[in-house]
Structures are given as C-alpha cells and as structure tokens.
Amino acid sequence: MDEREMRVVYSETLCKIARENPLVYLLEADLMGSMSTQSFQKEFPDRLINCGIMEAEMIGVAAGLSLTGKIPFVHTFSSFLTRRAYDQLYLSLAYADQNAVLIGSDAGIGAEHNGGTHTSFEDIGLMRMLPTCIVMDMSDQVMFEAVLRSAAANPDLYYLRTVRKQVPAIYPAGETFEIGQAKVLLEEPNAEVTIIACGIMVDNALKAAAILKEKGIDANVVDMFTIQPLDQETVLRFAKSSKCIITAENHYVQGGLGSAVSEVLAENACAVPLVRVGVNQIYGQVGQREYLEAFYHLTTDDIVAAVMNGPH
C-alpha cells in the first residue's frame, strides 16, 4: 500500500509525466517547499513558473499556457485557488474553454495550523458552479497519481482537491479510476444504510461501517470521488435498496457532496431519508487535524451516530 505524503505523490508523479510529455508545465504561488515541487524545478527549470502570491495572475498565466497548447498544472491552497481567483477561473479558463489541472491543497480541515483564513469548506460548491469543470476529491495516494496521469493525457478543466500530508491508503497499486464513476468499496447484501463519502472522509466511512457491523447494522460504502459529474446511477441504485443515505465530506454540507446527492434524490423522487455529515455554517480555525475533525463532527463516531440516530 502506498504510504507517501500526498504532496510527494504530486511532485513525483508530475516529474514522471513531464519526462514523457514536454507540454506539461507547473505553476506555483510561492509554495514549492510546501508541495515538494523543488524536485520538478531542478529537473525542469523552464517548466515551473513561480507566480508568487498572486493567485489571480497565476490563473491568467495558466490560460495563456493553455492557449499555446500547453498543459498547466496549477497549485496553491484550495481557499486561494477558488475564493480568491474565482473571476479569473470563471472567465479566463472555464468560459474561454481552456484546459488546466487545478490542485487545491490543504482543503477543509487539512489547513490545520494555517487557520481559518486558509480553510476552504466552500470550494467544491464554488467549483461545481463552473459548468465545464470536473470536480474531484482525492481519497488516497493511488487515486491521486492515477487521476494526475489521466488529467495529463486528457486535457480538460479539472479541480482536484487534496491535503498535502499522508492519508490512510485505501486502494491497491494499479487501481483504475474513471471520471464520473464512483467506487463501491463495500456492498453488503442486507445493508439498510449506504454511506457515500469523498476525500479524507472515505477512510472514516470504512471504519464506521466496521463499527456498525459489530452493532448488527450492515452498511454499504461508496467513494464518490467525482462530485462533478456525479455518478447519479450509483446514487439511485443504492437509494432504492437503502433505508437511509449518509453523506460524509470535509466540506460544508451546503454546496458539496451532500447537496449534490440530495439534488439527485429530489429530482428523481426518491423518498429515502438523507443525513449529511459535514461542516454546517461555521468558519475554520487553527488546530491539529484530530482536534478539527472532532470539533467539526467529521469523525468515525460522528458517521456512526448519524446512522444510529438517523431516520431509518
């Protein structure tokens, strides 16, 4: 199982891709040390552009590279990549139909000691509003590497949400991932509940399912790593066989995965109850991940409680 930090996965994977594809460029907002991309800069000094702490300008540079046939990979804090540069994202990239791979790191509680100014609980909601943007939340190292390779080979507008540090490994080496196709990690024949999670909450969902099993409750677990386009077919399939759907995300329950799933259920007249585990109308703060996870009710126990107390 891959145990690298996510930032190391990013740097090493992009170095490999760049050796094969001279069109790949990296853009940074003065965060090479934070994202371990100094190795890329050493090997490809002419293909890493440090735009400084000017995120809107960086999006303009990415649009220019795209216009000249390049494949720009653009990284900074998810909060600054989305909130701060949203007009440039909308007009220079999305509206202009340009390709770029946007890497929003330290999303949600991943900001940790950087605090509330750097915490993005709203970024998925913002990026879902860009009609042509593929929005994904990375669950582990194997997924991140596979998606980076796919994005380089299939130029489009992507928003890949991640944390920088190590996350629990979920997938074996060589696992494949298809945009818009969820991964069913656990499907119990007699399950009454389905947990649909994304990003760092997938591991918590699997742990919650194990605890629920001990309590006599079978639960399905789905990794909905692509939030746009959403795998509606999988949502509806499990909605028909479950007494309750639980969504779990490191994001506001408004605008993110929970909202996307609820829209599908409502539009298809599915009467199954939905409980959303996530952050509810509160700002970020400074803290270690364990503290923040507990404060914002994103723990394994919170998912278990949502199932036990839910309307099913």
PDB file of N, CA and C in Angstrom, residues 53-118:
ATOM      1  N   ILE A  53       2.737  35.135  -4.700  1.00  0.00           N
ATOM      2  CA  ILE A  53       1.435  35.092  -4.028  1.00  0.00           C
ATOM      3  C   ILE A  53       0.464  35.990  -4.790  1.00  0.00           C
ATOM      4  N   MET A  54       0.215  35.607  -6.030  1.00  0.00           N
ATOM      5  CA  MET A  54      -0.685  36.341  -6.925  1.00  0.00           C
ATOM      6  C   MET A  54      -1.540  35.316  -7.666  1.00  0.00           C
ATOM      7  N   GLU A  55      -2.503  34.758  -6.956  1.00  0.00           N
ATOM      8  CA  GLU A  55      -3.268  33.625  -7.476  1.00  0.00           C
ATOM      9  C   GLU A  55      -4.071  33.976  -8.723  1.00  0.00           C
ATOM     10  N   ALA A  56      -4.670  35.159  -8.761  1.00  0.00           N
ATOM     11  CA  ALA A  56      -5.446  35.556  -9.936  1.00  0.00           C
ATOM     12  C   ALA A  56      -4.539  35.665 -11.162  1.00  0.00           C
ATOM     13  N   GLU A  57      -3.356  36.242 -10.958  1.00  0.00           N
ATOM     14  CA  GLU A  57      -2.380  36.332 -12.040  1.00  0.00           C
ATOM     15  C   GLU A  57      -1.969  34.932 -12.501  1.00  0.00           C
ATOM     16  N   MET A  58      -1.828  34.004 -11.554  1.00  0.00           N
ATOM     17  CA  MET A  58      -1.432  32.640 -11.896  1.00  0.00           C
ATOM     18  C   MET A  58      -2.458  31.971 -12.806  1.00  0.00           C
ATOM     19  N   ILE A  59      -3.740  32.239 -12.562  1.00  0.00           N
ATOM     20  CA  ILE A  59      -4.774  31.677 -13.432  1.00  0.00           C
ATOM     21  C   ILE A  59      -4.672  32.273 -14.834  1.00  0.00           C
ATOM     22  N   GLY A  60      -4.344  33.556 -14.915  1.00  0.00           N
ATOM     23  CA  GLY A  60      -4.139  34.172 -16.220  1.00  0.00           C
ATOM     24  C   GLY A  60      -2.972  33.557 -16.965  1.00  0.00           C
ATOM     25  N   VAL A  61      -1.898  33.255 -16.252  1.00  0.00           N
ATOM     26  CA  VAL A  61      -0.743  32.597 -16.864  1.00  0.00           C
ATOM     27  C   VAL A  61      -1.136  31.204 -17.351  1.00  0.00           C
ATOM     28  N   ALA A  62      -1.914  30.492 -16.539  1.00  0.00           N
ATOM     29  CA  ALA A  62      -2.374  29.162 -16.937  1.00  0.00           C
ATOM     30  C   ALA A  62      -3.212  29.236 -18.212  1.00  0.00           C
ATOM     31  N   ALA A  63      -4.083  30.234 -18.301  1.00  0.00           N
ATOM     32  CA  ALA A  63      -4.909  30.402 -19.500  1.00  0.00           C
ATOM     33  C   ALA A  63      -4.032  30.667 -20.720  1.00  0.00           C
ATOM     34  N   GLY A  64      -2.995  31.487 -20.538  1.00  0.00           N
ATOM     35  CA  GLY A  64      -2.083  31.758 -21.645  1.00  0.00           C
ATOM     36  C   GLY A  64      -1.345  30.513 -22.104  1.00  0.00           C
ATOM     37  N   LEU A  65      -0.891  29.700 -21.142  1.00  0.00           N
ATOM     38  CA  LEU A  65      -0.225  28.444 -21.495  1.00  0.00           C
ATOM     39  C   LEU A  65      -1.171  27.518 -22.244  1.00  0.00           C
ATOM     40  N   SER A  66      -2.414  27.451 -21.763  1.00  0.00           N
ATOM     41  CA  SER A  66      -3.400  26.602 -22.422  1.00  0.00           C
ATOM     42  C   SER A  66      -3.649  27.056 -23.860  1.00  0.00           C
ATOM     43  N   LEU A  67      -3.726  28.365 -24.061  1.00  0.00           N
ATOM     44  CA  LEU A  67      -3.953  28.909 -25.402  1.00  0.00           C
ATOM     45  C   LEU A  67      -2.831  28.550 -26.375  1.00  0.00           C
ATOM     46  N   THR A  68      -1.633  28.306 -25.843  1.00  0.00           N
ATOM     47  CA  THR A  68      -0.497  27.962 -26.699  1.00  0.00           C
ATOM     48  C   THR A  68      -0.260  26.450 -26.752  1.00  0.00           C
ATOM     49  N   GLY A  69      -1.244  25.677 -26.288  1.00  0.00           N
ATOM     50  CA  GLY A  69      -1.156  24.227 -26.425  1.00  0.00           C
ATOM     51  C   GLY A  69      -0.502  23.500 -25.279  1.00  0.00           C
ATOM     52  N   LYS A  70      -0.181  24.216 -24.207  1.00  0.00           N
ATOM     53  CA  LYS A  70       0.464  23.587 -23.057  1.00  0.00           C
ATOM     54  C   LYS A  70      -0.592  22.980 -22.110  1.00  0.00           C
ATOM     55  N   ILE A  71      -0.118  22.159 -21.173  1.00  0.00           N
ATOM     56  CA  ILE A  71      -0.987  21.550 -20.158  1.00  0.00           C
ATOM     57  C   ILE A  71      -0.533  22.056 -18.794  1.00  0.00           C
ATOM     58  N   PRO A  72      -1.161  23.118 -18.282  1.00  0.00           N
ATOM     59  CA  PRO A  72      -0.731  23.684 -16.998  1.00  0.00           C
ATOM     60  C   PRO A  72      -1.345  22.958 -15.797  1.00  0.00           C
ATOM     61  N   PHE A  73      -0.476  22.611 -14.846  1.00  0.00           N
ATOM     62  CA  PHE A  73      -0.902  22.109 -13.541  1.00  0.00           C
ATOM     63  C   PHE A  73      -0.692  23.255 -12.553  1.00  0.00           C
ATOM     64  N   VAL A  74      -1.761  23.673 -11.905  1.00  0.00           N
ATOM     65  CA  VAL A  74      -1.754  24.898 -11.116  1.00  0.00           C
ATOM     66  C   VAL A  74      -2.028  24.559  -9.654  1.00  0.00           C
ATOM     67  N   HIS A  75      -1.098  24.931  -8.755  1.00  0.00           N
ATOM     68  CA  HIS A  75      -1.274  24.571  -7.349  1.00  0.00           C
ATOM     69  C   HIS A  75      -1.201  25.776  -6.422  1.00  0.00           C
ATOM     70  N   THR A  76      -2.076  25.789  -5.447  1.00  0.00           N
ATOM     71  CA  THR A  76      -1.966  26.625  -4.264  1.00  0.00           C
ATOM     72  C   THR A  76      -2.988  26.129  -3.237  1.00  0.00           C
ATOM     73  N   PHE A  77      -3.084  26.810  -2.103  1.00  0.00           N
ATOM     74  CA  PHE A  77      -4.123  26.477  -1.127  1.00  0.00           C
ATOM     75  C   PHE A  77      -5.489  26.480  -1.814  1.00  0.00           C
ATOM     76  N   SER A  78      -6.330  25.514  -1.471  1.00  0.00           N
ATOM     77  CA  SER A  78      -7.649  25.439  -2.095  1.00  0.00           C
ATOM     78  C   SER A  78      -8.453  26.714  -1.880  1.00  0.00           C
ATOM     79  N   SER A  79      -8.273  27.357  -0.722  1.00  0.00           N
ATOM     80  CA  SER A  79      -9.013  28.587  -0.439  1.00  0.00           C
ATOM     81  C   SER A  79      -8.628  29.709  -1.395  1.00  0.00           C
ATOM     82  N   PHE A  80      -7.337  29.855  -1.665  1.00  0.00           N
ATOM     83  CA  PHE A  80      -6.876  30.938  -2.519  1.00  0.00           C
ATOM     84  C   PHE A  80      -7.083  30.617  -4.000  1.00  0.00           C
ATOM     85  N   LEU A  81      -7.040  29.340  -4.336  1.00  0.00           N
ATOM     86  CA  LEU A  81      -7.241  28.937  -5.725  1.00  0.00           C
ATOM     87  C   LEU A  81      -8.687  29.157  -6.163  1.00  0.00           C
ATOM     88  N   THR A  82      -9.614  28.993  -5.225  1.00  0.00           N
ATOM     89  CA  THR A  82     -11.033  29.102  -5.580  1.00  0.00           C
ATOM     90  C   THR A  82     -11.622  30.454  -5.203  1.00  0.00           C
ATOM     91  N   ARG A  83     -11.657  30.785  -3.913  1.00  0.00           N
ATOM     92  CA  ARG A  83     -12.268  32.051  -3.479  1.00  0.00           C
ATOM     93  C   ARG A  83     -11.573  33.254  -4.090  1.00  0.00           C
ATOM     94  N   ARG A  84     -10.258  33.292  -3.978  1.00  0.00           N
ATOM     95  CA  ARG A  84      -9.515  34.500  -4.350  1.00  0.00           C
ATOM     96  C   ARG A  84      -9.478  34.708  -5.857  1.00  0.00           C
ATOM     97  N   ALA A  85      -9.421  33.653  -6.615  1.00  0.00           N
ATOM     98  CA  ALA A  85      -9.229  33.781  -8.071  1.00  0.00           C
ATOM     99  C   ALA A  85     -10.467  33.357  -8.859  1.00  0.00           C
ATOM    100  N   TYR A  86     -11.640  33.447  -8.230  1.00  0.00           N
ATOM    101  CA  TYR A  86     -12.826  32.854  -8.857  1.00  0.00           C
ATOM    102  C   TYR A  86     -13.206  33.529 -10.176  1.00  0.00           C
ATOM    103  N   ASP A  87     -13.127  34.842 -10.260  1.00  0.00           N
ATOM    104  CA  ASP A  87     -13.498  35.521 -11.500  1.00  0.00           C
ATOM    105  C   ASP A  87     -12.571  35.118 -12.640  1.00  0.00           C
ATOM    106  N   GLN A  88     -11.280  34.980 -12.336  1.00  0.00           N
ATOM    107  CA  GLN A  88     -10.326  34.541 -13.364  1.00  0.00           C
ATOM    108  C   GLN A  88     -10.578  33.088 -13.767  1.00  0.00           C
ATOM    109  N   LEU A  89     -10.923  32.254 -12.778  1.00  0.00           N
ATOM    110  CA  LEU A  89     -11.263  30.866 -13.096  1.00  0.00           C
ATOM    111  C   LEU A  89     -12.459  30.824 -14.042  1.00  0.00           C
ATOM    112  N   TYR A  90     -13.452  31.624 -13.704  1.00  0.00           N
ATOM    113  CA  TYR A  90     -14.700  31.605 -14.477  1.00  0.00           C
ATOM    114  C   TYR A  90     -14.467  32.095 -15.902  1.00  0.00           C
ATOM    115  N   LEU A  91     -13.818  33.255 -16.041  1.00  0.00           N
ATOM    116  CA  LEU A  91     -13.713  33.874 -17.364  1.00  0.00           C
ATOM    117  C   LEU A  91     -12.523  33.365 -18.176  1.00  0.00           C
ATOM    118  N   SER A  92     -11.330  33.362 -17.579  1.00  0.00           N
ATOM    119  CA  SER A  92     -10.123  33.047 -18.344  1.00  0.00           C
ATOM    120  C   SER A  92      -9.979  31.572 -18.666  1.00  0.00           C
ATOM    121  N   LEU A  93     -10.516  30.707 -17.784  1.00  0.00           N
ATOM    122  CA  LEU A  93     -10.397  29.266 -18.021  1.00  0.00           C
ATOM    123  C   LEU A  93     -11.724  28.640 -18.455  1.00  0.00           C
ATOM    124  N   ALA A  94     -12.732  28.689 -17.592  1.00  0.00           N
ATOM    125  CA  ALA A  94     -13.981  27.975 -17.875  1.00  0.00           C
ATOM    126  C   ALA A  94     -14.730  28.569 -19.076  1.00  0.00           C
ATOM    127  N   TYR A  95     -15.056  29.844 -19.010  1.00  0.00           N
ATOM    128  CA  TYR A  95     -15.815  30.491 -20.080  1.00  0.00           C
ATOM    129  C   TYR A  95     -15.044  30.480 -21.399  1.00  0.00           C
ATOM    130  N   ALA A  96     -13.726  30.614 -21.304  1.00  0.00           N
ATOM    131  CA  ALA A  96     -12.882  30.611 -22.509  1.00  0.00           C
ATOM    132  C   ALA A  96     -12.583  29.208 -23.016  1.00  0.00           C
ATOM    133  N   ASP A  97     -13.096  28.182 -22.325  1.00  0.00           N
ATOM    134  CA  ASP A  97     -12.944  26.788 -22.737  1.00  0.00           C
ATOM    135  C   ASP A  97     -11.474  26.377 -22.843  1.00  0.00           C
ATOM    136  N   GLN A  98     -10.699  26.735 -21.808  1.00  0.00           N
ATOM    137  CA  GLN A  98      -9.286  26.367 -21.761  1.00  0.00           C
ATOM    138  C   GLN A  98      -9.075  25.215 -20.790  1.00  0.00           C
ATOM    139  N   ASN A  99      -8.011  24.471 -21.020  1.00  0.00           N
ATOM    140  CA  ASN A  99      -7.696  23.344 -20.149  1.00  0.00           C
ATOM    141  C   ASN A  99      -6.688  23.748 -19.079  1.00  0.00           C
ATOM    142  N   ALA A 100      -6.843  23.176 -17.894  1.00  0.00           N
ATOM    143  CA  ALA A 100      -5.887  23.331 -16.803  1.00  0.00           C
ATOM    144  C   ALA A 100      -6.233  22.300 -15.740  1.00  0.00           C
ATOM    145  N   VAL A 101      -5.229  21.886 -14.988  1.00  0.00           N
ATOM    146  CA  VAL A 101      -5.445  20.979 -13.863  1.00  0.00           C
ATOM    147  C   VAL A 101      -5.165  21.781 -12.602  1.00  0.00           C
ATOM    148  N   LEU A 102      -6.224  22.099 -11.870  1.00  0.00           N
ATOM    149  CA  LEU A 102      -6.132  22.945 -10.688  1.00  0.00           C
ATOM    150  C   LEU A 102      -6.021  22.061  -9.449  1.00  0.00           C
ATOM    151  N   ILE A 103      -4.957  22.237  -8.679  1.00  0.00           N
ATOM    152  CA  ILE A 103      -4.715  21.428  -7.492  1.00  0.00           C
ATOM    153  C   ILE A 103      -4.927  22.310  -6.263  1.00  0.00           C
ATOM    154  N   GLY A 104      -6.037  22.104  -5.582  1.00  0.00           N
ATOM    155  CA  GLY A 104      -6.322  22.853  -4.363  1.00  0.00           C
ATOM    156  C   GLY A 104      -5.904  22.034  -3.160  1.00  0.00           C
ATOM    157  N   SER A 105      -4.807  22.420  -2.516  1.00  0.00           N
ATOM    158  CA  SER A 105      -4.277  21.596  -1.421  1.00  0.00           C
ATOM    159  C   SER A 105      -4.710  22.116  -0.057  1.00  0.00           C
ATOM    160  N   ASP A 106      -4.552  21.236   0.927  1.00  0.00           N
ATOM    161  CA  ASP A 106      -4.939  21.500   2.317  1.00  0.00           C
ATOM    162  C   ASP A 106      -6.382  21.950   2.427  1.00  0.00           C
ATOM    163  N   ALA A 107      -7.243  21.233   1.712  1.00  0.00           N
ATOM    164  CA  ALA A 107      -8.667  21.556   1.700  1.00  0.00           C
ATOM    165  C   ALA A 107      -9.310  21.251   3.046  1.00  0.00           C
ATOM    166  N   GLY A 108     -10.331  22.043   3.403  1.00  0.00           N
ATOM    167  CA  GLY A 108     -11.069  21.818   4.635  1.00  0.00           C
ATOM    168  C   GLY A 108     -10.170  21.823   5.850  1.00  0.00           C
ATOM    169  N   ILE A 109     -10.322  20.816   6.718  1.00  0.00           N
ATOM    170  CA  ILE A 109      -9.529  20.766   7.945  1.00  0.00           C
ATOM    171  C   ILE A 109      -8.063  20.457   7.669  1.00  0.00           C
ATOM    172  N   GLY A 110      -7.721  20.175   6.422  1.00  0.00           N
ATOM    173  CA  GLY A 110      -6.319  19.970   6.059  1.00  0.00           C
ATOM    174  C   GLY A 110      -5.472  21.214   6.254  1.00  0.00           C
ATOM    175  N   ALA A 111      -6.099  22.389   6.367  1.00  0.00           N
ATOM    176  CA  ALA A 111      -5.355  23.632   6.580  1.00  0.00           C
ATOM    177  C   ALA A 111      -4.649  23.638   7.933  1.00  0.00           C
ATOM    178  N   GLU A 112      -5.203  22.932   8.912  1.00  0.00           N
ATOM    179  CA  GLU A 112      -4.627  22.777  10.257  1.00  0.00           C
ATOM    180  C   GLU A 112      -4.094  24.088  10.841  1.00  0.00           C
ATOM    181  N   HIS A 113      -2.757  24.195  11.028  1.00  0.00           N
ATOM    182  CA  HIS A 113      -2.181  25.343  11.743  1.00  0.00           C
ATOM    183  C   HIS A 113      -2.250  26.642  10.959  1.00  0.00           C
ATOM    184  N   ASN A 114      -2.590  26.591   9.678  1.00  0.00           N
ATOM    185  CA  ASN A 114      -2.731  27.825   8.891  1.00  0.00           C
ATOM    186  C   ASN A 114      -4.026  28.566   9.215  1.00  0.00           C
ATOM    187  N   GLY A 115      -4.967  27.871   9.822  1.00  0.00           N
ATOM    188  CA  GLY A 115      -6.125  28.544  10.397  1.00  0.00           C
ATOM    189  C   GLY A 115      -7.257  28.873   9.454  1.00  0.00           C
ATOM    190  N   GLY A 116      -8.187  29.681   9.969  1.00  0.00           N
ATOM    191  CA  GLY A 116      -9.437  29.944   9.273  1.00  0.00           C
ATOM    192  C   GLY A 116      -9.287  30.650   7.947  1.00  0.00           C
ATOM    193  N   THR A 117      -8.284  31.515   7.797  1.00  0.00           N
ATOM    194  CA  THR A 117      -8.112  32.227   6.529  1.00  0.00           C
ATOM    195  C   THR A 117      -7.763  31.279   5.390  1.00  0.00           C
ATOM    196  N   HIS A 118      -7.135  30.159   5.714  1.00  0.00           N
ATOM    197  CA  HIS A 118      -6.694  29.200   4.706  1.00  0.00           C
ATOM    198  C   HIS A 118      -7.633  27.991   4.603  1.00  0.00           C
TER     199      HIS A 118
END
